[in-house]
Short mmCIF file of C-alpha atoms and ligand atoms in Angstrom, two decimals:
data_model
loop_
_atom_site.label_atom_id
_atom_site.label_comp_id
_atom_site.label_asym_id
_atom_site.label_seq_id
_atom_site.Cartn_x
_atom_site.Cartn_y
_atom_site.Cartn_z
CA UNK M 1 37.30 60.22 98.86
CA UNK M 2 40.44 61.75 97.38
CA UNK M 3 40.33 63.34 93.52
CA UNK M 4 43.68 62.93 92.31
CA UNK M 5 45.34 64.39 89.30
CA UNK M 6 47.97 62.11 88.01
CA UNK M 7 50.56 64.32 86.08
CA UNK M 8 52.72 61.60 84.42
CA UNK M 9 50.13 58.73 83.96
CA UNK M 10 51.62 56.57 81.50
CA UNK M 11 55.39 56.81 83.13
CA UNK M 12 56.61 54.46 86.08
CA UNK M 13 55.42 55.90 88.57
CA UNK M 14 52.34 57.21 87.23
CA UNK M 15 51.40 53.51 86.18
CA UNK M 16 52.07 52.66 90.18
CA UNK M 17 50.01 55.07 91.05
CA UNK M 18 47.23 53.55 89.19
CA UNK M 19 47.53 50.32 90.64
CA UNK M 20 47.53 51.56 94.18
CA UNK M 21 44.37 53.38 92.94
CA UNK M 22 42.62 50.68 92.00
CA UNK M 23 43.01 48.74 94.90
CA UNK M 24 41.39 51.44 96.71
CA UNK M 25 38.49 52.58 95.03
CA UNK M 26 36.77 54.05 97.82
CA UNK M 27 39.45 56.03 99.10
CA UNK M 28 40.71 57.37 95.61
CA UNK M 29 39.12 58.72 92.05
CA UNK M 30 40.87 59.83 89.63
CA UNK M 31 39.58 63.18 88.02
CA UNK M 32 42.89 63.82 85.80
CA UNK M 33 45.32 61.97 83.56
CA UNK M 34 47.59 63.69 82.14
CA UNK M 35 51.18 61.84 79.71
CA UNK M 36 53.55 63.60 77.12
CA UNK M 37 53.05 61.27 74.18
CA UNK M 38 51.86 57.62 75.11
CA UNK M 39 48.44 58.29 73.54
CA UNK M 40 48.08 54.56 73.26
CA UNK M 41 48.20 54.40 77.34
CA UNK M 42 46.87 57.00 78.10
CA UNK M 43 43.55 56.49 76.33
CA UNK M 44 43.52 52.36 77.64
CA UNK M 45 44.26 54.05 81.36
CA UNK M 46 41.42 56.85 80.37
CA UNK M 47 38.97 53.86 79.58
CA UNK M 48 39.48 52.50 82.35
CA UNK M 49 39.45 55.14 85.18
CA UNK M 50 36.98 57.53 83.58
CA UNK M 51 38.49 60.69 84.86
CA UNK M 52 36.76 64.44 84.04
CA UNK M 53 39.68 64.86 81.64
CA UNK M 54 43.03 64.10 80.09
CA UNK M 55 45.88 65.83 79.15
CA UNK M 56 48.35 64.93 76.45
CA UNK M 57 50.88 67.59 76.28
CA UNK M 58 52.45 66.38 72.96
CA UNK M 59 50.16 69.07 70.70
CA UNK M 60 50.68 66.44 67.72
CA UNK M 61 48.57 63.72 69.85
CA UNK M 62 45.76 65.27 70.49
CA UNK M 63 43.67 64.27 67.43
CA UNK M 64 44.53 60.71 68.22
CA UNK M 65 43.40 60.83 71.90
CA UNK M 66 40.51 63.17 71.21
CA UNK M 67 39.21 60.53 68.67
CA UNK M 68 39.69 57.40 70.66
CA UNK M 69 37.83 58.71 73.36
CA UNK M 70 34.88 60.94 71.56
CA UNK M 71 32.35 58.37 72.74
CA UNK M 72 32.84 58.77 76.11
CA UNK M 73 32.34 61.85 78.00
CA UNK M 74 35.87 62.60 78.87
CA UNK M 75 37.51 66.17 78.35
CA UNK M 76 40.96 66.56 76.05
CA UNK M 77 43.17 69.12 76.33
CA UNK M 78 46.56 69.50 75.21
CA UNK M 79 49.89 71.35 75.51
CA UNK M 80 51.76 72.22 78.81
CA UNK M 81 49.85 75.18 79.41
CA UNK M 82 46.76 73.29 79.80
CA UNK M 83 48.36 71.24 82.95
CA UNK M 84 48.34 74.19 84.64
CA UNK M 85 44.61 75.22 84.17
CA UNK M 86 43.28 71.23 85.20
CA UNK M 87 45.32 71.34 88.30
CA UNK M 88 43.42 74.51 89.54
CA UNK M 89 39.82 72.44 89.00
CA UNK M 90 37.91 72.66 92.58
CA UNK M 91 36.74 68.70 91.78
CA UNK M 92 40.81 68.35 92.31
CA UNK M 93 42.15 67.53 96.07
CA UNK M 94 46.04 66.44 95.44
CA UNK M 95 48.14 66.44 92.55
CA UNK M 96 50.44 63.60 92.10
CA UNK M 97 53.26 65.52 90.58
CA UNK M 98 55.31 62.15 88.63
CA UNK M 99 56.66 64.28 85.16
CA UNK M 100 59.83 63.60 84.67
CA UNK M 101 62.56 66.91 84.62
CA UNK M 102 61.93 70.55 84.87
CA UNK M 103 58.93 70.16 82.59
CA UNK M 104 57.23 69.14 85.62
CA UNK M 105 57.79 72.45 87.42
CA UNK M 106 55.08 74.92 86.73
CA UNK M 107 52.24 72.62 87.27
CA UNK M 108 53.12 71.88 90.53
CA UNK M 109 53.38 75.46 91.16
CA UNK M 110 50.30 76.30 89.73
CA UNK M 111 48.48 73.58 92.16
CA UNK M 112 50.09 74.69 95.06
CA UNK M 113 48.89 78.10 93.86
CA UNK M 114 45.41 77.01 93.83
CA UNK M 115 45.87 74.86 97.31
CA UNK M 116 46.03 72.05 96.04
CA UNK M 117 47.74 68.73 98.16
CA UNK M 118 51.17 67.89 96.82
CA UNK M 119 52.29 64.19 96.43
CA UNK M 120 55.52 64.77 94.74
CA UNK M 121 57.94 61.76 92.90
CA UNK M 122 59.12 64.80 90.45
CA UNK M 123 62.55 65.60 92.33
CA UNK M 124 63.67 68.13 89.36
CA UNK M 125 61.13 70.63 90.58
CA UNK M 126 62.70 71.13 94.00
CA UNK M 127 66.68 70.44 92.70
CA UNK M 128 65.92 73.49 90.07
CA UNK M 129 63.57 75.74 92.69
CA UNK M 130 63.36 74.44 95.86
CA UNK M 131 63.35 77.98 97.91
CA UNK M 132 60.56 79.36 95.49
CA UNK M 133 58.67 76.31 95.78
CA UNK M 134 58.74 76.06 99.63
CA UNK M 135 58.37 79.23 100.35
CA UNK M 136 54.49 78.90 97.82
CA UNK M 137 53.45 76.36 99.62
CA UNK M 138 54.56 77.30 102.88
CA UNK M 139 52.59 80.75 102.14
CA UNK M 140 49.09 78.27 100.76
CA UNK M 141 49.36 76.47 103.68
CA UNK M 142 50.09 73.65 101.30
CA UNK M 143 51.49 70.69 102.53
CA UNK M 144 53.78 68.55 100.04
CA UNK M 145 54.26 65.10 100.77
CA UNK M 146 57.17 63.13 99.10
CA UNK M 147 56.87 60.17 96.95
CA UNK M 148 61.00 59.70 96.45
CA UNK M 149 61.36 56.57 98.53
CA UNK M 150 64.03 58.01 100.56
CA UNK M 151 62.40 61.41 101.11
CA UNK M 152 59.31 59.08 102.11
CA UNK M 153 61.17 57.24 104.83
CA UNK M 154 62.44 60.47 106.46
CA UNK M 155 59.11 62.06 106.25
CA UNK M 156 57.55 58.52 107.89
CA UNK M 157 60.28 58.52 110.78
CA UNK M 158 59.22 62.12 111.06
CA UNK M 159 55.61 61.53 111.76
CA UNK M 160 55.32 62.72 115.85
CA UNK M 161 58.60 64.72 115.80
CA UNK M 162 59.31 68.27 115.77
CA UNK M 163 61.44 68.73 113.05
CA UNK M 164 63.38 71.38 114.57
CA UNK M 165 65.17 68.43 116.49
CA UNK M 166 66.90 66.89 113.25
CA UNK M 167 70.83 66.89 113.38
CA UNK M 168 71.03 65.13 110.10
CA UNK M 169 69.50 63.31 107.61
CA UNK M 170 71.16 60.54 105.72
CA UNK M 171 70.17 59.57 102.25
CA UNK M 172 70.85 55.88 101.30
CA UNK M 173 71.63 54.75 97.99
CA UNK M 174 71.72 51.24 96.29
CA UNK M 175 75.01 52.23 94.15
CA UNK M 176 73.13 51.10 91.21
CA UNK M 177 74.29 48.66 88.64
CA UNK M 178 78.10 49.67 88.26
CA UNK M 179 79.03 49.83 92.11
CA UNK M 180 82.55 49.42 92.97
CA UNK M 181 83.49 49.65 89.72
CA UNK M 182 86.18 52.44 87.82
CA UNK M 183 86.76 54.50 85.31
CA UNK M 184 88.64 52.04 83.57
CA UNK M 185 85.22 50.31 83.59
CA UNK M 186 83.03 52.68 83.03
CA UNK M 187 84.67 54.54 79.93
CA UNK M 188 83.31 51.57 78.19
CA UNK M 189 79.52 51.52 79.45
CA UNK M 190 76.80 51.72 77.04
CA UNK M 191 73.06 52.61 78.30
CA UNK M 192 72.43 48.81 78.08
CA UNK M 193 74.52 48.24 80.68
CA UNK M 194 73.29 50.84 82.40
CA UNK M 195 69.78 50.95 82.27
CA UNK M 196 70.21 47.55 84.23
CA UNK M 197 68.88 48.51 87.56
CA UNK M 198 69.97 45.92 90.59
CA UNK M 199 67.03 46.59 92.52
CA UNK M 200 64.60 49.27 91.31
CA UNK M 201 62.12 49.13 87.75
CA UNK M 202 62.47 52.83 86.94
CA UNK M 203 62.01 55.56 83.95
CA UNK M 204 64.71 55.85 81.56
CA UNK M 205 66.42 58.89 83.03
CA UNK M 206 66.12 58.47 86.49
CA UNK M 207 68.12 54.43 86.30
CA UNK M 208 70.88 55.97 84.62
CA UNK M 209 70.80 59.27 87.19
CA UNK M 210 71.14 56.23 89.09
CA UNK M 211 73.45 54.28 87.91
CA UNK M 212 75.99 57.73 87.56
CA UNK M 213 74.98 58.38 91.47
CA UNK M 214 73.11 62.25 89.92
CA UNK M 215 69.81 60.37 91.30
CA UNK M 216 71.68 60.46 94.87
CA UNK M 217 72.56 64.23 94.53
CA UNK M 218 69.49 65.58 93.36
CA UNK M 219 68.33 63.69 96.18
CA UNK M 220 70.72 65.67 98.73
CA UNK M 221 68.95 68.71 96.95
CA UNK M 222 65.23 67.45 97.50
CA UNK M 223 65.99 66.77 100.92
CA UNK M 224 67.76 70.16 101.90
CA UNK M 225 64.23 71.75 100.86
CA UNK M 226 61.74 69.39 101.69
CA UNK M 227 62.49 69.47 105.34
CA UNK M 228 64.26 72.94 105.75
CA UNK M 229 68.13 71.50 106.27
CA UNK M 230 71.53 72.77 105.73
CA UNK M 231 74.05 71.35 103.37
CA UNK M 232 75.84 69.85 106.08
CA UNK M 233 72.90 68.37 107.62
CA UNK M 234 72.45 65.63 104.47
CA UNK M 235 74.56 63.01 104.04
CA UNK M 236 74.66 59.76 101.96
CA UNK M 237 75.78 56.37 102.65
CA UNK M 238 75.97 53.59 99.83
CA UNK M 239 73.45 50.64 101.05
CA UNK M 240 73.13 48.12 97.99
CA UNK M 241 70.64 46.19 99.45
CA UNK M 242 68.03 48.92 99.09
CA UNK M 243 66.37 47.74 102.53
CA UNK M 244 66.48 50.92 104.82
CA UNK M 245 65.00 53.36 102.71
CA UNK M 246 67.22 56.48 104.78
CA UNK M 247 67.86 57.49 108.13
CA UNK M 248 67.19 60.87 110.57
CA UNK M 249 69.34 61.19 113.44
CA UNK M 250 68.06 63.68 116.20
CA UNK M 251 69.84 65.89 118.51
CA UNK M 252 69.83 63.48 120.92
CA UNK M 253 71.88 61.34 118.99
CA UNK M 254 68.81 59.02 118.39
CA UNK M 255 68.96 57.40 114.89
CA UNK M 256 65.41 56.63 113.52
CA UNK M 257 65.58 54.31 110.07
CA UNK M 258 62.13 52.92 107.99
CA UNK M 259 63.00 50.32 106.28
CA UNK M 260 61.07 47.59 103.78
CA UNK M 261 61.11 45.68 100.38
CA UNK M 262 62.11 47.70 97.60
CA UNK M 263 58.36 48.47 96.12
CA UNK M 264 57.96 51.97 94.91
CA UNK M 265 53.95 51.56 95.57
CA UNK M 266 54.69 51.61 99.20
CA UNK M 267 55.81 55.37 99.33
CA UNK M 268 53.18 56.07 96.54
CA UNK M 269 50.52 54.50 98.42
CA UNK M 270 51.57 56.23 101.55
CA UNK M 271 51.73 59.96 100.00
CA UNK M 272 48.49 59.25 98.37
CA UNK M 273 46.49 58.03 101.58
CA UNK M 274 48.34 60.34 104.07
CA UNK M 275 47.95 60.37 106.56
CA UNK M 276 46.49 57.10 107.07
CA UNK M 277 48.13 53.72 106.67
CA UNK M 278 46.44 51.09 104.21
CA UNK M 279 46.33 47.52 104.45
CA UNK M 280 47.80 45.62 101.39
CA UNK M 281 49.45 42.63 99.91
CA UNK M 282 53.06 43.71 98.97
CA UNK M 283 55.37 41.45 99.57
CA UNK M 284 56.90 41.52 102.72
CA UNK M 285 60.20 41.91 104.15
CA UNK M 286 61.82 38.81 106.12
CA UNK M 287 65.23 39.07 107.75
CA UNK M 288 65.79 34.85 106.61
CA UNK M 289 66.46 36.25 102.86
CA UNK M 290 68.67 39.06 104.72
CA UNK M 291 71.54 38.08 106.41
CA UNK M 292 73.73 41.04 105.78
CA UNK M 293 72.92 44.74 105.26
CA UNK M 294 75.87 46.64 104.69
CA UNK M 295 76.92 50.91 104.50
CA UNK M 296 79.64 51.75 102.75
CA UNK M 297 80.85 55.66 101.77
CA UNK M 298 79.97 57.06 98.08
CA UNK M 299 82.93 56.80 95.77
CA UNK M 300 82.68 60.41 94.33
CA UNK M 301 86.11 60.55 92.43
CA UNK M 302 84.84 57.82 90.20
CA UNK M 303 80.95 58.85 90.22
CA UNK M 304 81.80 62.53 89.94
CA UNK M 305 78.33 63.51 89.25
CA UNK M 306 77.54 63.38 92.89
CA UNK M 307 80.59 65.51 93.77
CA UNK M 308 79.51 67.53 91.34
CA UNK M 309 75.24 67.90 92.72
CA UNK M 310 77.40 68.14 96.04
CA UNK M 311 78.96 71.35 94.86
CA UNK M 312 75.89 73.15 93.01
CA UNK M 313 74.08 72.53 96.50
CA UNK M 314 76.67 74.45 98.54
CA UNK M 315 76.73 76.78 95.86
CA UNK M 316 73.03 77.80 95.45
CA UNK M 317 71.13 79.91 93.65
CA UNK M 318 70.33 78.99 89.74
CA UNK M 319 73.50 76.23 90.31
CA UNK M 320 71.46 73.56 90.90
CA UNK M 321 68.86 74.48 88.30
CA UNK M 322 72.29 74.33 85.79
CA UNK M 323 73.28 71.49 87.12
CA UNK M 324 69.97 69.61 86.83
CA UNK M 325 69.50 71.00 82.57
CA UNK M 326 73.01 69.90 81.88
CA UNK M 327 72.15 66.21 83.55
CA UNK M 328 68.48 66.20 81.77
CA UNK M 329 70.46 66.92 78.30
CA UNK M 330 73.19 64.95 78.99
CA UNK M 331 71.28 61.98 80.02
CA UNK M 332 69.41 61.65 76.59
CA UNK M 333 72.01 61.98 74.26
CA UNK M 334 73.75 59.24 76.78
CA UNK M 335 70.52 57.05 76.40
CA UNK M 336 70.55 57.23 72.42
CA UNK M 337 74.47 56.70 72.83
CA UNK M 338 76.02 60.22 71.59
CA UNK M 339 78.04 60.60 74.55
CA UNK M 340 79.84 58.16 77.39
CA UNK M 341 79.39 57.56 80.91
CA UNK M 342 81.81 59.60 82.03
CA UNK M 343 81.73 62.34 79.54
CA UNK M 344 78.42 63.20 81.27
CA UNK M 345 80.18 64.30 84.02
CA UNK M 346 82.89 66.77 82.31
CA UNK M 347 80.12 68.11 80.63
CA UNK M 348 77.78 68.75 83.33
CA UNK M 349 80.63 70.28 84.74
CA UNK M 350 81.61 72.28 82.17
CA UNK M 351 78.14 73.76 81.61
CA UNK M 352 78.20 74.65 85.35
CA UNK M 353 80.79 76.69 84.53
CA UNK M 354 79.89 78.40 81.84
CA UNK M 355 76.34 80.00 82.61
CA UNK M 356 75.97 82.69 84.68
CA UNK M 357 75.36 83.15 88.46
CA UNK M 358 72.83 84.40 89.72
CA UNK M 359 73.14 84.04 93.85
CA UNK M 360 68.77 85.08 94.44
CA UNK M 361 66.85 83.96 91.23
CA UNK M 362 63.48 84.67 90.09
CA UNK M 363 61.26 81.55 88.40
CA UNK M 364 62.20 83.84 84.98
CA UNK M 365 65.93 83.60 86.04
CA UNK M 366 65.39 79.47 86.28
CA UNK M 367 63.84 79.54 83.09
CA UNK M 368 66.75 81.52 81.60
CA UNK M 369 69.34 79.77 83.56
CA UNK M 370 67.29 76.27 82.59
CA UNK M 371 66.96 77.45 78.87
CA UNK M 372 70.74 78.57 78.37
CA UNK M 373 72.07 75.45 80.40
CA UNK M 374 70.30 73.15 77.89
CA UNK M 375 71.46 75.13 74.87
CA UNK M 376 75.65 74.91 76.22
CA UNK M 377 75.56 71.59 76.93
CA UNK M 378 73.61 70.39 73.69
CA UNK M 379 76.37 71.89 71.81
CA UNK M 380 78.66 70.28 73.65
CA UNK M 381 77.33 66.88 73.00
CA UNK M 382 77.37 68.05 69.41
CA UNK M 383 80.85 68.73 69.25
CA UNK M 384 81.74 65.85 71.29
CA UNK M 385 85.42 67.26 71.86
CA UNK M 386 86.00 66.22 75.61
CA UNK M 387 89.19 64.79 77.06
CA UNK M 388 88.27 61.71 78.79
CA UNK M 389 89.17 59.63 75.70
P1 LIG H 1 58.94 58.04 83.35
O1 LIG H 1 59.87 58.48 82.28
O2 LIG H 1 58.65 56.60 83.49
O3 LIG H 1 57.54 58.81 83.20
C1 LIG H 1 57.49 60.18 83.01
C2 LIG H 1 56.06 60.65 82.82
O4 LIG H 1 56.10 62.06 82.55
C3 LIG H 1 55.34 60.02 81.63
O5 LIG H 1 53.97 59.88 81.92
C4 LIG H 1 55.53 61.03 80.52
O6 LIG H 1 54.47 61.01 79.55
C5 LIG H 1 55.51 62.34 81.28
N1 LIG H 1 56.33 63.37 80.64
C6 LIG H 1 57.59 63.23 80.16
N2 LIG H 1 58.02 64.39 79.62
C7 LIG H 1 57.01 65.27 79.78
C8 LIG H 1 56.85 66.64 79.40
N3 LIG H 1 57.80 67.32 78.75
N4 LIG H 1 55.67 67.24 79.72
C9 LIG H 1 54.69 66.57 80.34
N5 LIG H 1 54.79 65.27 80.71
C10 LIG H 1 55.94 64.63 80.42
O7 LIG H 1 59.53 58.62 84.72
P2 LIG H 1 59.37 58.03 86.19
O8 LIG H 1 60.45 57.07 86.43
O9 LIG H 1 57.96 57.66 86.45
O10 LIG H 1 59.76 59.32 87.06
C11 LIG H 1 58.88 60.41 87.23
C12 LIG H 1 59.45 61.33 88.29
O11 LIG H 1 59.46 60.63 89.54
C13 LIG H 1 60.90 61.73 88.04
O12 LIG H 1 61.11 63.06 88.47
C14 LIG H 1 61.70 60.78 88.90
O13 LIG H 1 62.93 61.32 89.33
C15 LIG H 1 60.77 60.59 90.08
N6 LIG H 1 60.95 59.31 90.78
C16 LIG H 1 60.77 58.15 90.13
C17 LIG H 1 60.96 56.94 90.77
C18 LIG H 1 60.70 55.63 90.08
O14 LIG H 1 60.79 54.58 90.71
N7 LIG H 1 60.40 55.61 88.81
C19 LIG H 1 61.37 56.94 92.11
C20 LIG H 1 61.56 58.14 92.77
C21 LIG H 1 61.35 59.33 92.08
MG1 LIG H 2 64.87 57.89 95.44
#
């Protein structure tokens, strides 16, 4: 029996989770819940799983949550500080890490401190400190197993293989909703449009990192520290079908793909269960509703912001962690339609610019580099002064 801490309950993933969860209720129990502000599902999902506790790290929804559950003999905590005190619990074995942004970064740092299992969705934490968090769990003897479908299928076609013998990885990507299409186009998108996924049911910020192709680079990011690559070992190739889920090619030229429905609770299931294989009804893949998969190359003068993850990944250090604030402010004042599509990108790029190196940072220096990142490019969706118009 496995005692999971969901961080992220109430989010998509997080809700997944939960299902697989419940369709295995002698392998799994859940001993922590944890959501930002869905007090309403988290207390339902509470009721219903009965873990040790929950946290709601919204301070203002704690009386809520604390009241609807004061019958039943379920711990409440709140704030973000208190994430990182249930994850340490010895009645916890993994920690599904499925926050959304760098919020979700010192909790999964404080489990792996403690020893805690990793299944990770939350990307952010290893685009902003991937060395840092590597190097923690490679000291805990911590093993962190991804939930990021792609990172999922290159684990799975890694299973038996030394990993010393990878030549490359390559990351696909469905394109999202506004493949093939230009600027021309896309100066005109609203998040509507975009939040119009062809193939995946996602959170908010992750279907338009999606649709802008950011989802793709962060995902080059992830990759380059999950399994200990260089830049130039991680490549992406636009597959809109969403059916093979990424490739490894070995040094023998040997190409190794996993491929499947698109059904986020098949990599959930499998980081949750690992190593072990479960039987279930998903729907299955058949090759008659198939009859073309195609590859194409990433258009990255039109989708700049995976040009521009491209470039904070060869550059290192905080970059990425800039690159990733910029995106997470960016993205929200793109969602509640204060900037456009492609504005996004000048001022991710801009912010890049702007904040200061630093080649070998420290967690503080991500939390400076994060905190000053966010600050720059708020204002500059403030001022909303940028040329594309
Ligand atoms: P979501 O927005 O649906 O859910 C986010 C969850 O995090 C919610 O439970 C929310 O309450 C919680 N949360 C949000 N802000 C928080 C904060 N400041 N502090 C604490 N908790 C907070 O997001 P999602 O789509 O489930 O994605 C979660 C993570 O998984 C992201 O990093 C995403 O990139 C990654 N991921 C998601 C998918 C997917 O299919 N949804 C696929 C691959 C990877
Ligand atoms: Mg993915």
């Amino acid at each position: 029996m496995k005692r999971l801490a969901i961080l992220g309950s109430t989010g998509s993933i997080g809700t997944q989770a939960l299902e697989v969860i419940a369709a295995h209720p002698e392998l799994f129990a859940v001993e922590v819940l944890s959501a930002h502000s869905n007090a309403v599902l988290l207390t339902e999902q509470a009721k219903r799983f009965r873990p040790n506790a929950v946290v709601v790290t919204d301070t203002t929804k704690y009386e809520v949550v604390k009241r609807a559950l004061s019958n039943l003999p379920i711990k409440v905590f709140s704030g973000a500080e208190s994430l990182t005190e249930v994850v340490r619990w010895d009645s916890v074995d993994t920690v599904l890490g499925a926050i959304v942004g760098f919020a979700g970064l010192h909790s999964i740092l404080a489990a792996i401190d403690a020893g805690k299992e990793i299944a990770l969705a939350n990307k952010e934490t290893l685009v902003v400190a991937g060395e840092i968090v590597m190097a923690h769990a490679a000291e805990k003897r911590v093993r962190i197993i991804p939930v990021d479908s792609e990172h999922s299928a290159i684990f799975q076609c890694l299973a038996g293989e030394n990993w010393h013998t990878i030549e490359k990885v390559i990351l696909t990507a469905s394109g999202g909703p506004f493949l093939g299409k230009k600027t021309n186009f896309l100066v005109n998108v609203k998040a509507s449009h975009a939040l119009q996924h062809p193939n995946w049911t996602m959170g908010a910020k992750i279907t338009i990192d999606s649709a802008t192709l950011m989802n793709k680079g962060l995902e080059m990011i992830e990759a380059k520290w999950l399994f200990g690559l260089k830049n130039e070992q991680v490549e992406v190739v636009i597959h809109p079908q969403s059916i093979l889920h990424s490739f490894v090619q070995f040094n023998d030229g040997s190409i190794k793909a996993q491929m499947g429905l698109p059904d986020m609770k098949l990599p959930i299931q499998y980081a949750l269960a690992f190593p072990h294989r479960l039987q279930n009804d998903f729907k299955r893949f058949n090759f008659r509703d198939f009859n073309k998969l195609s590859f194409d190359q990433p258009d990255l003068k039109t989708f700049r912001n995976l040009a521009l993850a491209k470039e904070a990944m060869e550059k290192g250090g905080n970059m990425p962690c800039i690159l990733n604030a910029a995106n997470e402010i960016v993205v929200q004042a793109f969602l509640t339609n204060r900037v456009g599509f492609l504005e996004m990108s000048e001022m991710i790029e801009k912010t890049m610019e702007k904040i200061s190196f630093v080649s070998s940072p420290s967690l503080q220096d991500y939390e400076h580099s994060d905190h000053e990142a966010r600050i720059y490019a708020a204002e500059l969706v403030k001022n909303g002064q940028l040329s594309v118009y």
